[in-house]
Amino acid sequence: MIGGNESCAAGPIPMSYLTCLTYILGEWTGVEHIEDYLSYAVYLSWVLFPLAVVLLLPGVLIILFYTSILLLHIYKRKNELKEAYSNDFWGGAKQMLATLWDGHGRIWHGYELHGAENIPEGPGLIVFYHGATPADCIYFMARLLIQKKRYCHIVADHFVFRLPGFKILLDVHGVMHGPKEECVSALKKGCLIAIAPGGVREALFSDEMYTIIWGNRKGFAQVAIDAKVPIIPMFTQNVREGVRTLGGIKIFRSLYERIRLPLVPVYGGFPVKLRTFIGEPIPYEPNITAEELTAKTKAALQALIEKHQKIPGNIFRALMERFQTQKKED
């Protein structure tokens, strides 16, 4: 046995450090042929490494969210004396976070925004297809603020307001619970609002076929009618290839319908090409019904999907689009 003060290189046949460590570990544990177990462990680590990556990469978005929250607290602390004298105390913070998220979108996804000219100068209701995460909508909001100096509010699911630490982030960005009265009031004040009628259900249980899952939801159409504003359809190419869910497993669907919490595993975080396309506005018509406007909006959104998305979606193809030199035509 090698003593505590003896060198691994001592003796007629010097040992490598790795062999020495293996020998010492075997002597310490009393396990014979421990090098075979270690070799198997190394093999497993190489096999499971890609799986670990695709499961952990979506966590980058969570880190970005909480980084945003931390920056808001720092901003508030450093500027709290100005709060009483400023008309837009959070203006600088919004620009800062827009730069952070837009930078992530540019670097990781080569994010592009097409058709921003279709967004009216006045109020409007943007209706979009919901991917597995809302990252594409955040990239859109950030790019719109940076390029057009236009702020867009968003309607979020109720569970978002129960996430720990998110209150300051939601308050600063004016995220709405979604009551019709609140949305109509904001639109009448000239705001731009984005909403995904499919919500969490579409996010979790749609798939690479990009199926729109709205059910019988038509409240957004009634909001647009009551506020007398146009609806603007929006779709982000490859949004399902960036992050995917295991929503196709029936037990997760049953669990969601029972407790209404998004407890469905996601994987991916792949650096696929993301392009957001803004469709032509659907103008306000005084005599249209909510059912008719819902059908009209769904058809417009489906047309955007069919025009800009290859069905079924493919992760490898979406990754290769990052290297295309010519932008896809609008």
mmCIF file with all atom_site columns, C-alpha atoms in Angstrom, residues 26 37 120 258 309 322:
data_model
loop_
_atom_site.group_PDB
_atom_site.id
_atom_site.type_symbol
_atom_site.label_atom_id
_atom_site.label_alt_id
_atom_site.label_comp_id
_atom_site.label_asym_id
_atom_site.label_entity_id
_atom_site.label_seq_id
_atom_site.pdbx_PDB_ins_code
_atom_site.Cartn_x
_atom_site.Cartn_y
_atom_site.Cartn_z
_atom_site.occupancy
_atom_site.B_iso_or_equiv
_atom_site.pdbx_formal_charge
_atom_site.auth_seq_id
_atom_site.auth_comp_id
_atom_site.auth_asym_id
_atom_site.auth_atom_id
_atom_site.pdbx_PDB_model_num
ATOM 1 C CA . GLY A 1 26  ? -9.762  1.626  -4.576  1.00 0.00 ? 26  GLY A CA 1
ATOM 2 C CA . TYR A 1 37  ? -16.747 1.404  -12.474 1.00 0.00 ? 37  TYR A CA 1
ATOM 3 C CA . PRO A 1 120 ? -50.724 51.545 -36.036 1.00 0.00 ? 120 PRO A CA 1
ATOM 4 C CA . ARG A 1 258 ? -57.039 19.478 -12.939 1.00 0.00 ? 258 ARG A CA 1
ATOM 5 C CA . GLN A 1 309 ? -43.324 28.364 -41.112 1.00 0.00 ? 309 GLN A CA 1
ATOM 6 C CA . ARG A 1 322 ? -28.989 30.900 -38.498 1.00 0.00 ? 322 ARG A CA 1
#
